[in-house]
Amino acid sequence: MSSSDNKDTPAFEASRLGRKDHWDSVYDRELHNYEATGDIGEIWFGSSAATKMVSWVVRTTQPSARILDVGCGNGHLLLDLASRGYTNLTGTDYSAQAVRLAHEIALSDHHTITYAEQDFLDPEQVARVAGSTGFDVVLDKGTYDAICLMPMEDGSVDQKAIDVYPESVARSLADGGVFLITSCNWTEDELVRRFKDHLELFDRVKHTTFAFGGAVGQTVVTVAFKKQPAA
């Protein structure tokens, strides 16, 4: 989607949650906590959202599926999949501290998971990680949310980053591959418009709903998109 479609983008405000130095600090602290106490750290959106994502993957794919978790943090999604027999797992994060934390946790749990630093907005790094075949599944739990808060030097949100991310997802997927995203900043309709140039809506995961003022909503949404084979 081009920047001419910015009218479909919510009015985000730049935040420290979109800065790499913030996440370096967070995961440096969590790494030290893990080494001292064995606590793997925070699970974004809580364990329920993570469990629903993993359950969806298990229900719809084979254990041999090639899976990428973008912005993997401490790697908890991949750890859960590994414990269910999945064997071709990769996690990437732009924070070296997060990658180190995830790697140490996987080793401690005796799981073989590949972790690597990656700037997901850099086409060369996207191509390097995807390889010649691409991934069957790409997971995102909160990563696009953080990217949408990335600040520019003038303090405004980096719209280019918001636009490039869907392209990076498409480049990471094999034909017929699926992108499963959980977000608290976007509605389902907004995500469909944001990714429509690259992917088609495939499925959705239900979360607890609430009613207010006659409207029904969710605090988070989880939707799956599929990459169609090239014509």
PDB file of C-alpha atoms in Angstrom:
ATOM      1  CA  MET A   1       0.000   0.000   0.000  1.00  0.00           C
ATOM      2  CA  SER A   2       1.383   3.361  -0.927  1.00  0.00           C
ATOM      3  CA  SER A   3       1.603   6.445   1.230  1.00  0.00           C
ATOM      4  CA  SER A   4      -1.281   7.881  -0.795  1.00  0.00           C
ATOM      5  CA  ASP A   5      -3.514   5.570   1.248  1.00  0.00           C
ATOM      6  CA  ASN A   6      -2.576   7.178   4.556  1.00  0.00           C
ATOM      7  CA  LYS A   7      -6.237   7.992   5.147  1.00  0.00           C
ATOM      8  CA  ASP A   8      -6.632   4.296   6.049  1.00  0.00           C
ATOM      9  CA  THR A   9      -3.977   4.565   8.761  1.00  0.00           C
ATOM     10  CA  PRO A  10      -5.101   5.316  12.344  1.00  0.00           C
ATOM     11  CA  ALA A  11      -3.766   8.550  13.838  1.00  0.00           C
ATOM     12  CA  PHE A  12      -0.794   7.099  15.689  1.00  0.00           C
ATOM     13  CA  GLU A  13       1.488   9.172  17.902  1.00  0.00           C
ATOM     14  CA  ALA A  14       5.192   8.363  18.007  1.00  0.00           C
ATOM     15  CA  SER A  15       6.248   6.585  21.191  1.00  0.00           C
ATOM     16  CA  ARG A  16       9.258   5.084  22.915  1.00  0.00           C
ATOM     17  CA  LEU A  17       7.591   1.733  22.171  1.00  0.00           C
ATOM     18  CA  GLY A  18       8.644   2.272  18.572  1.00  0.00           C
ATOM     19  CA  ARG A  19      12.324   2.886  19.375  1.00  0.00           C
ATOM     20  CA  LYS A  20      15.024   0.241  19.195  1.00  0.00           C
ATOM     21  CA  ASP A  21      16.924   1.686  22.159  1.00  0.00           C
ATOM     22  CA  HIS A  22      13.827   1.216  24.315  1.00  0.00           C
ATOM     23  CA  TRP A  23      13.590  -2.494  23.453  1.00  0.00           C
ATOM     24  CA  ASP A  24      17.338  -2.957  23.857  1.00  0.00           C
ATOM     25  CA  SER A  25      16.920  -1.636  27.399  1.00  0.00           C
ATOM     26  CA  VAL A  26      13.853  -3.788  28.082  1.00  0.00           C
ATOM     27  CA  TYR A  27      15.485  -7.003  26.912  1.00  0.00           C
ATOM     28  CA  ASP A  28      18.789  -6.219  28.568  1.00  0.00           C
ATOM     29  CA  ARG A  29      16.879  -6.041  31.856  1.00  0.00           C
ATOM     30  CA  GLU A  30      14.864  -9.188  31.102  1.00  0.00           C
ATOM     31  CA  LEU A  31      18.029 -11.055  30.111  1.00  0.00           C
ATOM     32  CA  HIS A  32      19.620 -10.247  33.456  1.00  0.00           C
ATOM     33  CA  ASN A  33      16.405 -11.212  35.257  1.00  0.00           C
ATOM     34  CA  TYR A  34      16.282 -14.532  33.406  1.00  0.00           C
ATOM     35  CA  GLU A  35      19.884 -15.346  34.204  1.00  0.00           C
ATOM     36  CA  ALA A  36      19.261 -14.527  37.865  1.00  0.00           C
ATOM     37  CA  THR A  37      15.804 -16.029  38.409  1.00  0.00           C
ATOM     38  CA  GLY A  38      14.789 -18.129  35.394  1.00  0.00           C
ATOM     39  CA  ASP A  39      11.822 -15.831  34.673  1.00  0.00           C
ATOM     40  CA  ILE A  40      11.490 -15.542  30.863  1.00  0.00           C
ATOM     41  CA  GLY A  41       9.812 -12.136  31.109  1.00  0.00           C
ATOM     42  CA  GLU A  42       6.643 -10.448  29.870  1.00  0.00           C
ATOM     43  CA  ILE A  43       4.239 -11.968  27.352  1.00  0.00           C
ATOM     44  CA  TRP A  44       2.703  -9.206  25.233  1.00  0.00           C
ATOM     45  CA  PHE A  45      -1.128  -9.180  25.301  1.00  0.00           C
ATOM     46  CA  GLY A  46      -1.055 -11.960  27.893  1.00  0.00           C
ATOM     47  CA  SER A  47      -0.907 -15.721  27.663  1.00  0.00           C
ATOM     48  CA  SER A  48      -4.438 -16.089  26.264  1.00  0.00           C
ATOM     49  CA  ALA A  49      -3.638 -14.277  23.004  1.00  0.00           C
ATOM     50  CA  ALA A  50      -0.393 -16.238  22.628  1.00  0.00           C
ATOM     51  CA  THR A  51      -2.152 -19.548  23.256  1.00  0.00           C
ATOM     52  CA  LYS A  52      -4.812 -18.755  20.658  1.00  0.00           C
ATOM     53  CA  MET A  53      -2.164 -17.980  18.056  1.00  0.00           C
ATOM     54  CA  VAL A  54      -0.303 -21.213  18.754  1.00  0.00           C
ATOM     55  CA  SER A  55      -3.533 -23.229  18.747  1.00  0.00           C
ATOM     56  CA  TRP A  56      -4.452 -21.761  15.352  1.00  0.00           C
ATOM     57  CA  VAL A  57      -1.068 -22.740  13.908  1.00  0.00           C
ATOM     58  CA  VAL A  58      -1.320 -26.257  15.301  1.00  0.00           C
ATOM     59  CA  ARG A  59      -4.845 -26.640  13.909  1.00  0.00           C
ATOM     60  CA  THR A  60      -3.983 -25.449  10.393  1.00  0.00           C
ATOM     61  CA  THR A  61      -0.384 -26.537   9.699  1.00  0.00           C
ATOM     62  CA  GLN A  62       1.935 -29.521   9.912  1.00  0.00           C
ATOM     63  CA  PRO A  63       4.843 -29.767  12.417  1.00  0.00           C
ATOM     64  CA  SER A  64       7.248 -29.574   9.474  1.00  0.00           C
ATOM     65  CA  ALA A  65       5.972 -26.105   8.450  1.00  0.00           C
ATOM     66  CA  ARG A  66       8.671 -23.452   8.110  1.00  0.00           C
ATOM     67  CA  ILE A  67       7.653 -20.743  10.602  1.00  0.00           C
ATOM     68  CA  LEU A  68       9.042 -17.246  11.246  1.00  0.00           C
ATOM     69  CA  ASP A  69       8.207 -15.172  14.327  1.00  0.00           C
ATOM     70  CA  VAL A  70       8.937 -11.506  13.525  1.00  0.00           C
ATOM     71  CA  GLY A  71       9.884  -9.444  16.569  1.00  0.00           C
ATOM     72  CA  CYS A  72      10.145 -12.644  18.572  1.00  0.00           C
ATOM     73  CA  GLY A  73      11.200 -11.026  21.848  1.00  0.00           C
ATOM     74  CA  ASN A  74      11.823 -13.799  24.375  1.00  0.00           C
ATOM     75  CA  GLY A  75      10.646 -16.412  21.880  1.00  0.00           C
ATOM     76  CA  HIS A  76       7.660 -17.702  23.839  1.00  0.00           C
ATOM     77  CA  LEU A  77       5.492 -18.396  20.752  1.00  0.00           C
ATOM     78  CA  LEU A  78       8.183 -20.573  19.192  1.00  0.00           C
ATOM     79  CA  LEU A  79       8.886 -22.319  22.497  1.00  0.00           C
ATOM     80  CA  ASP A  80       5.235 -23.356  22.679  1.00  0.00           C
ATOM     81  CA  LEU A  81       5.295 -24.580  19.079  1.00  0.00           C
ATOM     82  CA  ALA A  82       8.524 -26.502  19.701  1.00  0.00           C
ATOM     83  CA  SER A  83       6.930 -28.217  22.700  1.00  0.00           C
ATOM     84  CA  ARG A  84       4.142 -29.343  20.329  1.00  0.00           C
ATOM     85  CA  GLY A  85       6.540 -30.973  17.906  1.00  0.00           C
ATOM     86  CA  TYR A  86       7.300 -28.172  15.440  1.00  0.00           C
ATOM     87  CA  THR A  87      10.860 -28.442  14.185  1.00  0.00           C
ATOM     88  CA  ASN A  88      11.485 -25.727  11.567  1.00  0.00           C
ATOM     89  CA  LEU A  89      11.277 -22.567  13.652  1.00  0.00           C
ATOM     90  CA  THR A  90      12.984 -19.196  13.234  1.00  0.00           C
ATOM     91  CA  GLY A  91      12.682 -16.075  15.388  1.00  0.00           C
ATOM     92  CA  THR A  92      14.066 -12.652  14.505  1.00  0.00           C
ATOM     93  CA  ASP A  93      14.263  -9.378  16.360  1.00  0.00           C
ATOM     94  CA  TYR A  94      16.119  -6.108  15.793  1.00  0.00           C
ATOM     95  CA  SER A  95      17.266  -6.177  19.423  1.00  0.00           C
ATOM     96  CA  ALA A  96      20.427  -8.227  19.967  1.00  0.00           C
ATOM     97  CA  GLN A  97      19.469  -8.555  23.637  1.00  0.00           C
ATOM     98  CA  ALA A  98      16.120 -10.119  22.714  1.00  0.00           C
ATOM     99  CA  VAL A  99      17.832 -12.605  20.404  1.00  0.00           C
ATOM    100  CA  ARG A 100      20.298 -13.557  23.131  1.00  0.00           C
ATOM    101  CA  LEU A 101      17.497 -13.978  25.683  1.00  0.00           C
ATOM    102  CA  ALA A 102      15.419 -16.140  23.337  1.00  0.00           C
ATOM    103  CA  HIS A 103      18.461 -18.256  22.477  1.00  0.00           C
ATOM    104  CA  GLU A 104      19.345 -18.866  26.130  1.00  0.00           C
ATOM    105  CA  ILE A 105      15.770 -19.839  26.997  1.00  0.00           C
ATOM    106  CA  ALA A 106      15.567 -22.284  24.069  1.00  0.00           C
ATOM    107  CA  LEU A 107      18.870 -23.897  25.050  1.00  0.00           C
ATOM    108  CA  SER A 108      17.712 -24.230  28.641  1.00  0.00           C
ATOM    109  CA  ASP A 109      14.502 -25.911  27.482  1.00  0.00           C
ATOM    110  CA  HIS A 110      16.451 -28.178  25.081  1.00  0.00           C
ATOM    111  CA  HIS A 111      14.675 -26.879  21.977  1.00  0.00           C
ATOM    112  CA  THR A 112      16.378 -26.311  18.632  1.00  0.00           C
ATOM    113  CA  ILE A 113      15.173 -22.918  17.373  1.00  0.00           C
ATOM    114  CA  THR A 114      17.050 -20.574  15.046  1.00  0.00           C
ATOM    115  CA  TYR A 115      17.288 -16.970  16.249  1.00  0.00           C
ATOM    116  CA  ALA A 116      18.856 -14.031  14.428  1.00  0.00           C
ATOM    117  CA  GLU A 117      18.998 -10.248  14.446  1.00  0.00           C
ATOM    118  CA  GLN A 118      16.962  -8.742  11.620  1.00  0.00           C
ATOM    119  CA  ASP A 119      15.779  -5.303  10.563  1.00  0.00           C
ATOM    120  CA  PHE A 120      12.452  -6.356   9.039  1.00  0.00           C
ATOM    121  CA  LEU A 121      12.233  -3.089   7.102  1.00  0.00           C
ATOM    122  CA  ASP A 122      15.476  -3.797   5.214  1.00  0.00           C
ATOM    123  CA  PRO A 123      14.759  -5.737   1.966  1.00  0.00           C
ATOM    124  CA  GLU A 124      18.219  -7.335   1.926  1.00  0.00           C
ATOM    125  CA  GLN A 125      17.814  -8.668   5.463  1.00  0.00           C
ATOM    126  CA  VAL A 126      14.299  -9.867   4.684  1.00  0.00           C
ATOM    127  CA  ALA A 127      15.585 -11.771   1.637  1.00  0.00           C
ATOM    128  CA  ARG A 128      18.494 -13.243   3.621  1.00  0.00           C
ATOM    129  CA  VAL A 129      16.231 -14.693   6.312  1.00  0.00           C
ATOM    130  CA  ALA A 130      13.484 -15.855   3.917  1.00  0.00           C
ATOM    131  CA  GLY A 131      15.936 -17.670   1.662  1.00  0.00           C
ATOM    132  CA  SER A 132      14.902 -19.056  -1.698  1.00  0.00           C
ATOM    133  CA  THR A 133      11.703 -20.735  -0.528  1.00  0.00           C
ATOM    134  CA  GLY A 134      10.099 -18.321   1.937  1.00  0.00           C
ATOM    135  CA  PHE A 135       8.173 -19.279   5.063  1.00  0.00           C
ATOM    136  CA  ASP A 136       4.923 -21.221   5.323  1.00  0.00           C
ATOM    137  CA  VAL A 137       3.836 -19.083   8.281  1.00  0.00           C
ATOM    138  CA  VAL A 138       4.886 -15.660   9.547  1.00  0.00           C
ATOM    139  CA  LEU A 139       3.787 -14.692  13.060  1.00  0.00           C
ATOM    140  CA  ASP A 140       3.446 -11.190  14.493  1.00  0.00           C
ATOM    141  CA  LYS A 141       2.223 -10.495  18.017  1.00  0.00           C
ATOM    142  CA  GLY A 142       2.590  -6.758  18.616  1.00  0.00           C
ATOM    143  CA  THR A 143       5.499  -6.133  16.241  1.00  0.00           C
ATOM    144  CA  TYR A 144       3.542  -4.138  13.655  1.00  0.00           C
ATOM    145  CA  ASP A 145       1.978  -2.223  16.541  1.00  0.00           C
ATOM    146  CA  ALA A 146       5.450  -1.144  17.688  1.00  0.00           C
ATOM    147  CA  ILE A 147       6.580  -0.278  14.157  1.00  0.00           C
ATOM    148  CA  CYS A 148       3.546   1.973  13.759  1.00  0.00           C
ATOM    149  CA  LEU A 149       4.825   4.029  16.715  1.00  0.00           C
ATOM    150  CA  MET A 150       8.341   4.438  15.312  1.00  0.00           C
ATOM    151  CA  PRO A 151       9.410   8.104  15.599  1.00  0.00           C
ATOM    152  CA  MET A 152      11.215  10.196  13.011  1.00  0.00           C
ATOM    153  CA  GLU A 153      13.710  12.906  13.936  1.00  0.00           C
ATOM    154  CA  ASP A 154      10.966  15.531  13.974  1.00  0.00           C
ATOM    155  CA  GLY A 155       8.900  13.450  16.403  1.00  0.00           C
ATOM    156  CA  SER A 156       6.271  12.349  13.888  1.00  0.00           C
ATOM    157  CA  VAL A 157       5.423   8.721  13.131  1.00  0.00           C
ATOM    158  CA  ASP A 158       7.530   7.078  10.423  1.00  0.00           C
ATOM    159  CA  GLN A 159       4.892   6.497   7.741  1.00  0.00           C
ATOM    160  CA  LYS A 160       7.396   4.802   5.439  1.00  0.00           C
ATOM    161  CA  ALA A 161       7.961   2.088   8.051  1.00  0.00           C
ATOM    162  CA  ILE A 162       4.201   1.523   8.271  1.00  0.00           C
ATOM    163  CA  ASP A 163       4.043   1.164   4.477  1.00  0.00           C
ATOM    164  CA  VAL A 164       7.130  -1.044   4.069  1.00  0.00           C
ATOM    165  CA  TYR A 165       6.143  -3.637   6.678  1.00  0.00           C
ATOM    166  CA  PRO A 166       3.384  -5.329   4.602  1.00  0.00           C
ATOM    167  CA  GLU A 167       5.837  -5.606   1.696  1.00  0.00           C
ATOM    168  CA  SER A 168       8.369  -7.305   3.990  1.00  0.00           C
ATOM    169  CA  VAL A 169       5.738  -9.784   5.159  1.00  0.00           C
ATOM    170  CA  ALA A 170       4.849 -10.683   1.562  1.00  0.00           C
ATOM    171  CA  ARG A 171       8.538 -11.112   0.655  1.00  0.00           C
ATOM    172  CA  SER A 172       9.025 -13.426   3.648  1.00  0.00           C
ATOM    173  CA  LEU A 173       6.175 -15.761   2.708  1.00  0.00           C
ATOM    174  CA  ALA A 174       6.168 -18.642   0.260  1.00  0.00           C
ATOM    175  CA  ASP A 175       3.313 -18.699  -2.242  1.00  0.00           C
ATOM    176  CA  GLY A 176       0.285 -19.921  -0.317  1.00  0.00           C
ATOM    177  CA  GLY A 177       1.961 -18.984   2.968  1.00  0.00           C
ATOM    178  CA  VAL A 178      -0.004 -17.471   5.834  1.00  0.00           C
ATOM    179  CA  PHE A 179       0.582 -14.355   7.933  1.00  0.00           C
ATOM    180  CA  LEU A 180      -1.001 -14.495  11.410  1.00  0.00           C
ATOM    181  CA  ILE A 181      -1.047 -11.157  13.236  1.00  0.00           C
ATOM    182  CA  THR A 182      -2.320 -10.065  16.634  1.00  0.00           C
ATOM    183  CA  SER A 183      -2.731  -6.324  17.159  1.00  0.00           C
ATOM    184  CA  CYS A 184      -4.140  -3.919  19.720  1.00  0.00           C
ATOM    185  CA  ASN A 185      -3.704  -0.819  17.515  1.00  0.00           C
ATOM    186  CA  TRP A 186      -5.547  -1.903  14.373  1.00  0.00           C
ATOM    187  CA  THR A 187      -9.063  -3.185  13.759  1.00  0.00           C
ATOM    188  CA  GLU A 188      -9.617  -6.131  11.444  1.00  0.00           C
ATOM    189  CA  ASP A 189     -10.974  -3.861   8.708  1.00  0.00           C
ATOM    190  CA  GLU A 190      -7.959  -1.560   8.985  1.00  0.00           C
ATOM    191  CA  LEU A 191      -5.557  -4.505   8.716  1.00  0.00           C
ATOM    192  CA  VAL A 192      -7.393  -5.832   5.664  1.00  0.00           C
ATOM    193  CA  ARG A 193      -7.047  -2.460   3.933  1.00  0.00           C
ATOM    194  CA  ARG A 194      -3.414  -2.142   4.985  1.00  0.00           C
ATOM    195  CA  PHE A 195      -2.374  -5.568   3.603  1.00  0.00           C
ATOM    196  CA  LYS A 196      -4.773  -5.891   0.649  1.00  0.00           C
ATOM    197  CA  ASP A 197      -2.135  -5.092  -1.995  1.00  0.00           C
ATOM    198  CA  HIS A 198      -0.081  -8.095  -0.900  1.00  0.00           C
ATOM    199  CA  LEU A 199      -2.273 -10.614   0.947  1.00  0.00           C
ATOM    200  CA  GLU A 200      -5.870 -11.809   1.153  1.00  0.00           C
ATOM    201  CA  LEU A 201      -7.894 -12.266   4.348  1.00  0.00           C
ATOM    202  CA  PHE A 202      -7.948 -15.975   5.152  1.00  0.00           C
ATOM    203  CA  ASP A 203      -9.255 -16.465   8.702  1.00  0.00           C
ATOM    204  CA  ARG A 204      -9.745 -14.801  12.077  1.00  0.00           C
ATOM    205  CA  VAL A 205      -9.320 -15.818  15.714  1.00  0.00           C
ATOM    206  CA  LYS A 206     -12.018 -14.848  18.188  1.00  0.00           C
ATOM    207  CA  HIS A 207     -11.180 -13.020  21.389  1.00  0.00           C
ATOM    208  CA  THR A 208     -13.324 -11.912  24.320  1.00  0.00           C
ATOM    209  CA  THR A 209     -15.636  -9.090  23.255  1.00  0.00           C
ATOM    210  CA  PHE A 210     -17.074  -6.138  25.159  1.00  0.00           C
ATOM    211  CA  ALA A 211     -20.073  -3.926  24.532  1.00  0.00           C
ATOM    212  CA  PHE A 212     -20.119  -0.159  25.007  1.00  0.00           C
ATOM    213  CA  GLY A 213     -22.534   2.454  23.706  1.00  0.00           C
ATOM    214  CA  GLY A 214     -24.332  -0.080  21.569  1.00  0.00           C
ATOM    215  CA  ALA A 215     -21.111  -1.231  19.832  1.00  0.00           C
ATOM    216  CA  VAL A 216     -19.294  -4.532  20.275  1.00  0.00           C
ATOM    217  CA  GLY A 217     -15.501  -4.679  20.155  1.00  0.00           C
ATOM    218  CA  GLN A 218     -12.315  -6.492  21.198  1.00  0.00           C
ATOM    219  CA  THR A 219      -9.205  -5.213  22.943  1.00  0.00           C
ATOM    220  CA  VAL A 220      -7.050  -7.192  20.468  1.00  0.00           C
ATOM    221  CA  VAL A 221      -7.646  -8.706  17.036  1.00  0.00           C
ATOM    222  CA  THR A 222      -5.998 -11.733  15.463  1.00  0.00           C
ATOM    223  CA  VAL A 223      -6.384 -12.293  11.733  1.00  0.00           C
ATOM    224  CA  ALA A 224      -4.746 -14.557   9.168  1.00  0.00           C
ATOM    225  CA  PHE A 225      -3.831 -13.512   5.634  1.00  0.00           C
ATOM    226  CA  LYS A 226      -2.713 -15.724   2.758  1.00  0.00           C
ATOM    227  CA  LYS A 227      -0.242 -14.975  -0.003  1.00  0.00           C
ATOM    228  CA  GLN A 228      -1.676 -16.066  -3.321  1.00  0.00           C
ATOM    229  CA  PRO A 229       0.602 -17.708  -5.895  1.00  0.00           C
ATOM    230  CA  ALA A 230       1.913 -15.364  -8.556  1.00  0.00           C
ATOM    231  CA  ALA A 231      -0.214 -15.348 -11.690  1.00  0.00           C
TER     232      ALA A 231
END
